mmCIF file of C-alpha atoms and ligand atoms in Angstrom:
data_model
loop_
_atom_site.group_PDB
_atom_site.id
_atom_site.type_symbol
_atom_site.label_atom_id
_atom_site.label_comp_id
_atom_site.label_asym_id
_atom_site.label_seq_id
_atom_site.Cartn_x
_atom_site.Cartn_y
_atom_site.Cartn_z
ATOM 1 C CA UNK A 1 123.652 169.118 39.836
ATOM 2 C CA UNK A 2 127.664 168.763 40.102
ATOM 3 C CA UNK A 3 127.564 171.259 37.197
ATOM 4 C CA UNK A 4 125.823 173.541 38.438
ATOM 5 C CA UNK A 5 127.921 173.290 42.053
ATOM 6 C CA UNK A 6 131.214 173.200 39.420
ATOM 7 C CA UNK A 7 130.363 176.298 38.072
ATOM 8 C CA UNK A 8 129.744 178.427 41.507
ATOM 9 C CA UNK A 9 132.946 177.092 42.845
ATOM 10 C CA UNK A 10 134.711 177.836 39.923
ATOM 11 C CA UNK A 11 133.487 181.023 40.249
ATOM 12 C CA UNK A 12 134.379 181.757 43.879
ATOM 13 C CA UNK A 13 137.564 180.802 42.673
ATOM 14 C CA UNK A 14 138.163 182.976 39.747
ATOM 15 C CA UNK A 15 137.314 186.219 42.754
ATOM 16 C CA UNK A 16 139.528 184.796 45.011
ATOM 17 C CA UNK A 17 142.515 184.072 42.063
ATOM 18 C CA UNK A 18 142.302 184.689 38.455
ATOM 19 C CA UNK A 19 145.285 182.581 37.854
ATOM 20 C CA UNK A 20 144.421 179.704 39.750
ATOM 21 C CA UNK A 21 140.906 179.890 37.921
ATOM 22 C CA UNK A 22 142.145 180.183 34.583
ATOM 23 C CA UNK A 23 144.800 177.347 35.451
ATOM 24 C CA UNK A 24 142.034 175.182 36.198
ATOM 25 C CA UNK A 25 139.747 175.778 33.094
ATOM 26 C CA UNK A 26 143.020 174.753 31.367
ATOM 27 C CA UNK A 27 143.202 171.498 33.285
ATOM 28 C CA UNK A 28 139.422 170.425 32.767
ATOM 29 C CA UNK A 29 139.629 171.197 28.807
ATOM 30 C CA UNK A 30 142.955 169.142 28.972
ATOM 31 C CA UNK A 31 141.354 166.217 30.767
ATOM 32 C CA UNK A 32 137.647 166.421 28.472
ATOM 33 C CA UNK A 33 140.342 165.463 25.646
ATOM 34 C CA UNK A 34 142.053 163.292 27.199
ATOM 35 C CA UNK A 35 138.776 161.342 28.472
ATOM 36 C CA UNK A 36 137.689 161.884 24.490
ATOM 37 C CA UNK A 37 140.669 160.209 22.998
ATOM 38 C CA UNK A 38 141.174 157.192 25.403
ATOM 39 C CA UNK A 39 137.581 156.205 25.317
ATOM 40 C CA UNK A 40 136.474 157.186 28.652
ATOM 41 C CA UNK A 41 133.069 155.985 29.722
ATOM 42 C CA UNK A 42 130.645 158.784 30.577
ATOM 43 C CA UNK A 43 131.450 158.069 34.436
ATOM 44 C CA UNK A 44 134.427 158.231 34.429
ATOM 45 C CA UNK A 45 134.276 161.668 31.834
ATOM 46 C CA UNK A 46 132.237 162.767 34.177
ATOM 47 C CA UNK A 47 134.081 162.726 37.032
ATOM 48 C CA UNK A 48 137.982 163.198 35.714
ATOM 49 C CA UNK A 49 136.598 166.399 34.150
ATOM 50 C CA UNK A 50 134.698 167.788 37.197
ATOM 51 C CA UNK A 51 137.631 166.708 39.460
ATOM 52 C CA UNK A 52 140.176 168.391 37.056
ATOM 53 C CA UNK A 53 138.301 171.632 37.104
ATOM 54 C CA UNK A 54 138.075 171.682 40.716
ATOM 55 C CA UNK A 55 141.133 170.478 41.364
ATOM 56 C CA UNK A 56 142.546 173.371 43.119
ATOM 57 C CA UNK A 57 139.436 174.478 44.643
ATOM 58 C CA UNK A 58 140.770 174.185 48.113
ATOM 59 C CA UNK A 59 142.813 177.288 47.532
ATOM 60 C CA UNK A 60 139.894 179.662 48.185
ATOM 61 C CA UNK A 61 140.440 178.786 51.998
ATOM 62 C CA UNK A 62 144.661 180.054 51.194
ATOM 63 C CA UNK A 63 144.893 183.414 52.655
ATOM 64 C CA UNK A 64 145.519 186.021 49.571
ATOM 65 C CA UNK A 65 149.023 187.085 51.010
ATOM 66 C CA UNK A 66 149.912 183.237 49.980
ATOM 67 C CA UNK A 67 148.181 183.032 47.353
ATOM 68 C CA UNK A 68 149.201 185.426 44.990
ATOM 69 C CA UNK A 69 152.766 185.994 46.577
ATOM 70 C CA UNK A 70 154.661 187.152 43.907
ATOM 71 C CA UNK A 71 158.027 185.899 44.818
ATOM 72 C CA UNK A 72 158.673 182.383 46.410
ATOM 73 C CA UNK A 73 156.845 181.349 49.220
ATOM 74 C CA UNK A 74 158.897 180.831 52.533
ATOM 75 C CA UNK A 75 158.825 177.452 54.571
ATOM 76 C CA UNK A 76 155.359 178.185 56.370
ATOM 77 C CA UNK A 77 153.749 179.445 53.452
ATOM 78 C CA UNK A 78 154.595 176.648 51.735
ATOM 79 C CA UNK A 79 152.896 174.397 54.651
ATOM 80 C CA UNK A 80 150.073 176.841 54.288
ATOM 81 C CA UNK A 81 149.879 176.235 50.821
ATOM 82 C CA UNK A 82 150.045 172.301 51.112
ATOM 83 C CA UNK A 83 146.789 172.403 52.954
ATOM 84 C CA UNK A 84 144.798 173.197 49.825
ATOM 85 C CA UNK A 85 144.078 169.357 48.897
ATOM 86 C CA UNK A 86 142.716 168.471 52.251
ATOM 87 C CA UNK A 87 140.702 171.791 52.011
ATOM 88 C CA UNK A 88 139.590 171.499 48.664
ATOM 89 C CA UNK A 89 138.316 167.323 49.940
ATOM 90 C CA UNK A 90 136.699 168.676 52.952
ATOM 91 C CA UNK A 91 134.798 171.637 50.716
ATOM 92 C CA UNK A 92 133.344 168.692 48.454
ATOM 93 C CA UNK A 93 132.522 166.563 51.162
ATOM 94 C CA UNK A 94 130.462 169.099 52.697
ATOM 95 C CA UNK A 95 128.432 168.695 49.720
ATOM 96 C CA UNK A 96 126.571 165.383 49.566
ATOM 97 C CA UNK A 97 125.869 165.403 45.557
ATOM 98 C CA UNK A 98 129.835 165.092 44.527
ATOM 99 C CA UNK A 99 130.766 161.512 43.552
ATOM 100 C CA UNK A 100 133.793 160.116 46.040
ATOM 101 C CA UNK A 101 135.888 159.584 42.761
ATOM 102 C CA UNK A 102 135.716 163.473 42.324
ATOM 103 C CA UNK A 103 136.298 163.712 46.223
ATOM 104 C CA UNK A 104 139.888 161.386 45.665
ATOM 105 C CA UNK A 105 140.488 163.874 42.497
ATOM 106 C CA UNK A 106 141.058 166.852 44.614
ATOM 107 C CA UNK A 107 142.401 165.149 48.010
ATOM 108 C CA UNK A 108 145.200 163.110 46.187
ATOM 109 C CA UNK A 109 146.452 165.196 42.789
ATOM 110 C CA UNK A 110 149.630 166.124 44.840
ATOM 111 C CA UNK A 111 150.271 162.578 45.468
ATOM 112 C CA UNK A 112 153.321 161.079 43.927
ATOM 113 C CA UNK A 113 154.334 157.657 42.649
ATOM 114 C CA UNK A 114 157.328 157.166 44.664
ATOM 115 C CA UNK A 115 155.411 158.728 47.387
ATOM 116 C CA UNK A 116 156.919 161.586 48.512
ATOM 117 C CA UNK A 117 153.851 163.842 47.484
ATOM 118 C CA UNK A 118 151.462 165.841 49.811
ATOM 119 C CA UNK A 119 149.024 165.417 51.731
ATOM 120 C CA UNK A 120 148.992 161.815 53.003
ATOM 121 C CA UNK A 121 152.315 160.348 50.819
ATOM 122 C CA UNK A 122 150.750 157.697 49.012
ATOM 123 C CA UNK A 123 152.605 156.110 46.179
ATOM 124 C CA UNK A 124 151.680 153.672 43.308
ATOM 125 C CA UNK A 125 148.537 152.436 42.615
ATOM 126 C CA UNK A 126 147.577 153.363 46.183
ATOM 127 C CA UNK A 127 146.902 156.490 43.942
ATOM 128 C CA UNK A 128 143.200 156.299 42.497
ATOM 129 C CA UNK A 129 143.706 156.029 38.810
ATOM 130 C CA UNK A 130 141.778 159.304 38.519
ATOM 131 C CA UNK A 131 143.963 161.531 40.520
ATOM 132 C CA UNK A 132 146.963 160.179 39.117
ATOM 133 C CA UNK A 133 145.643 161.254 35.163
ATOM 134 C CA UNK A 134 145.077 165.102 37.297
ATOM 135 C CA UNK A 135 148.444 164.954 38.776
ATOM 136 C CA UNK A 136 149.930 164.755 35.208
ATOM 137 C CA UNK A 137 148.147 167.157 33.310
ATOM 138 C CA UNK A 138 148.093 169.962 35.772
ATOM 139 C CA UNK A 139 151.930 169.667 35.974
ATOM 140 C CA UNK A 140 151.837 170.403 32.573
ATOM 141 C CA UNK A 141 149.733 172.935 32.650
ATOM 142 C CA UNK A 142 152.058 174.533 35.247
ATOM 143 C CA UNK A 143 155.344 174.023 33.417
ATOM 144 C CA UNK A 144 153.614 176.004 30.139
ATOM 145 C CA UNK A 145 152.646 178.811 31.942
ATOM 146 C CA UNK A 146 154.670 181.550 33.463
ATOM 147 C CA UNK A 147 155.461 181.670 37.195
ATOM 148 C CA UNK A 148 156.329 185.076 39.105
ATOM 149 C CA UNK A 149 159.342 183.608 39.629
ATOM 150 C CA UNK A 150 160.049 181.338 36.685
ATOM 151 C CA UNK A 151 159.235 181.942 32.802
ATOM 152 C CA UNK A 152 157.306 178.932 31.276
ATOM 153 C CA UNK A 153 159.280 175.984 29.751
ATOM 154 C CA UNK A 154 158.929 174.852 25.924
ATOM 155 C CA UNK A 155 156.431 172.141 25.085
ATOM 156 C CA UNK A 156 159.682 170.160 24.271
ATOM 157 C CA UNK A 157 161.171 171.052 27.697
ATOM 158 C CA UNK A 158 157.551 170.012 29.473
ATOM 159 C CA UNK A 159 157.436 166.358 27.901
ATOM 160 C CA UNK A 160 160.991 166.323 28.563
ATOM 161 C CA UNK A 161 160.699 166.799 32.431
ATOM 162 C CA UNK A 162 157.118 164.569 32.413
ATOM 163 C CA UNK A 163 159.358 161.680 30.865
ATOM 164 C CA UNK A 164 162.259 162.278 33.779
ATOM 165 C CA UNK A 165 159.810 162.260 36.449
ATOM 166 C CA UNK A 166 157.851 158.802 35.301
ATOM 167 C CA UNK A 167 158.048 156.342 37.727
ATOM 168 C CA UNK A 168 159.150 159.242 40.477
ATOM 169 C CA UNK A 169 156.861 161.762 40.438
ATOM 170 C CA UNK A 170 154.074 160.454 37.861
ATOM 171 C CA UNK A 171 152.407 156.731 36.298
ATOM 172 C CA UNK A 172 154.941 155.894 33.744
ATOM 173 C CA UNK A 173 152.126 154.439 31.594
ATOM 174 C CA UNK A 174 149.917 157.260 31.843
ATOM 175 C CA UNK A 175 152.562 160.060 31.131
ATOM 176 C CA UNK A 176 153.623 157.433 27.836
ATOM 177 C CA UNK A 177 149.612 157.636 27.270
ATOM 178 C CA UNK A 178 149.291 161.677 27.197
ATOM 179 C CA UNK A 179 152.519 162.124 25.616
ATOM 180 C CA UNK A 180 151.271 160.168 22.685
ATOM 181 C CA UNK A 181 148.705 163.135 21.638
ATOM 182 C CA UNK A 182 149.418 165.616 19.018
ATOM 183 C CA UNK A 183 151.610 168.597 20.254
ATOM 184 C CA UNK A 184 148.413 171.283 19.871
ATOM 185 C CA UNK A 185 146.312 169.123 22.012
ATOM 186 C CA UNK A 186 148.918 168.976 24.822
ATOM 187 C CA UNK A 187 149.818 173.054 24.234
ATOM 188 C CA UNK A 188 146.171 173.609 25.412
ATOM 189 C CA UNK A 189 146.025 177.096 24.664
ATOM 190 C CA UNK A 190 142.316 178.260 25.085
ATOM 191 C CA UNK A 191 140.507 181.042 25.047
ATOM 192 C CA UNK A 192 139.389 181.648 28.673
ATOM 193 C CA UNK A 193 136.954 184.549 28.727
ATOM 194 C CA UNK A 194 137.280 186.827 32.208
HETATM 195 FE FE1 LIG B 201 147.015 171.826 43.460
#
């Protein structure tokens, strides 16, 4: 049943942005391995890997113009695009078969350690456990690809910049955790079929 609602949002998604959807198939085959390789139980699988694939599913409520801007977004843009977590929560929570733990996924992957993150500026283990494990891999995920405005970093570069931010931006012991993986795992380059 969350599959099946996974898939149709994902879908809406990839109409709305390409990108954004192909972003996110990136982040849920990141987070099935990670879930794999630190012995996840099948609830928690369940619900890292759904949350990590809709992740970003607030952004089909972003109007287009922000959306795919190719150049940097201005000041309200920016506070347009901010809005995409609380979106994305209040999407899911329309839907009475999604698991809260997915729910805190979406709402919170934004959030940062030190809490200066968006939407609600949480910090620490205020942080469900879940949405911290998102906020890591999609910021790699982001620093490997290419941005209109930036080219993508290195993998060196990306573990080099997850390392600086531990403790600020991310769960030290988490980033220690993914970082500990074999380099192809954490390049993630898949096939994603349009
Ligand atoms: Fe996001």
């Amino acid at each position: 049943m969350q599959a099946h609602f996974m898939m149709k949002s994902l879908m809406q998604l990839k109409e709305k942005d390409v990108d954004t959807y192909e972003h996110s198939v990136r982040v849920g085959k990141l987070a099935e391995y990670v879930a794999s390789r630190f012995g996840f139980d099948k609830r928690m699988t369940d619900h890292l890997v759904i949350g990590c694939y809709l992740h970003d599913i607030g952004k089909i409520g972003i109007p287009q113009n922000v959306l795919i801007k190719s150049t940097s977004l201005e000041s309200d843009e920016w506070e347009t695009m901010k809005r995409h977590p609380s979106l994305g929560k209040e999407m899911l929570q329309a839907y009475a078969a999604i698991d809260q733990e997915i729910i805190e996924i979406i709402a919170y992957h934004h959030e940062r350690w030190n809490g200066t993150g968006y939407p609600y500026g949480l910090s620490g283990e205020q942080i469900p456990l879940l949405a911290r494990w998102c906020s890591i891999i999609d910021s790699l995920d982001c620093m490997l690809s290419d941005r209109p405005y930036r080219k993508r970093l290195s993998l060196k570069e990306a573990k080099d910049e997850l390392l600086l931010q531990s403790d600020r931006q991310f769960d030290k012991h988490l980033v220690h955790k993914l970082l500990s993986l074999p380099d192809v795992a954490l390049k993630n380059e898949q096939t994603i079929h349009r």
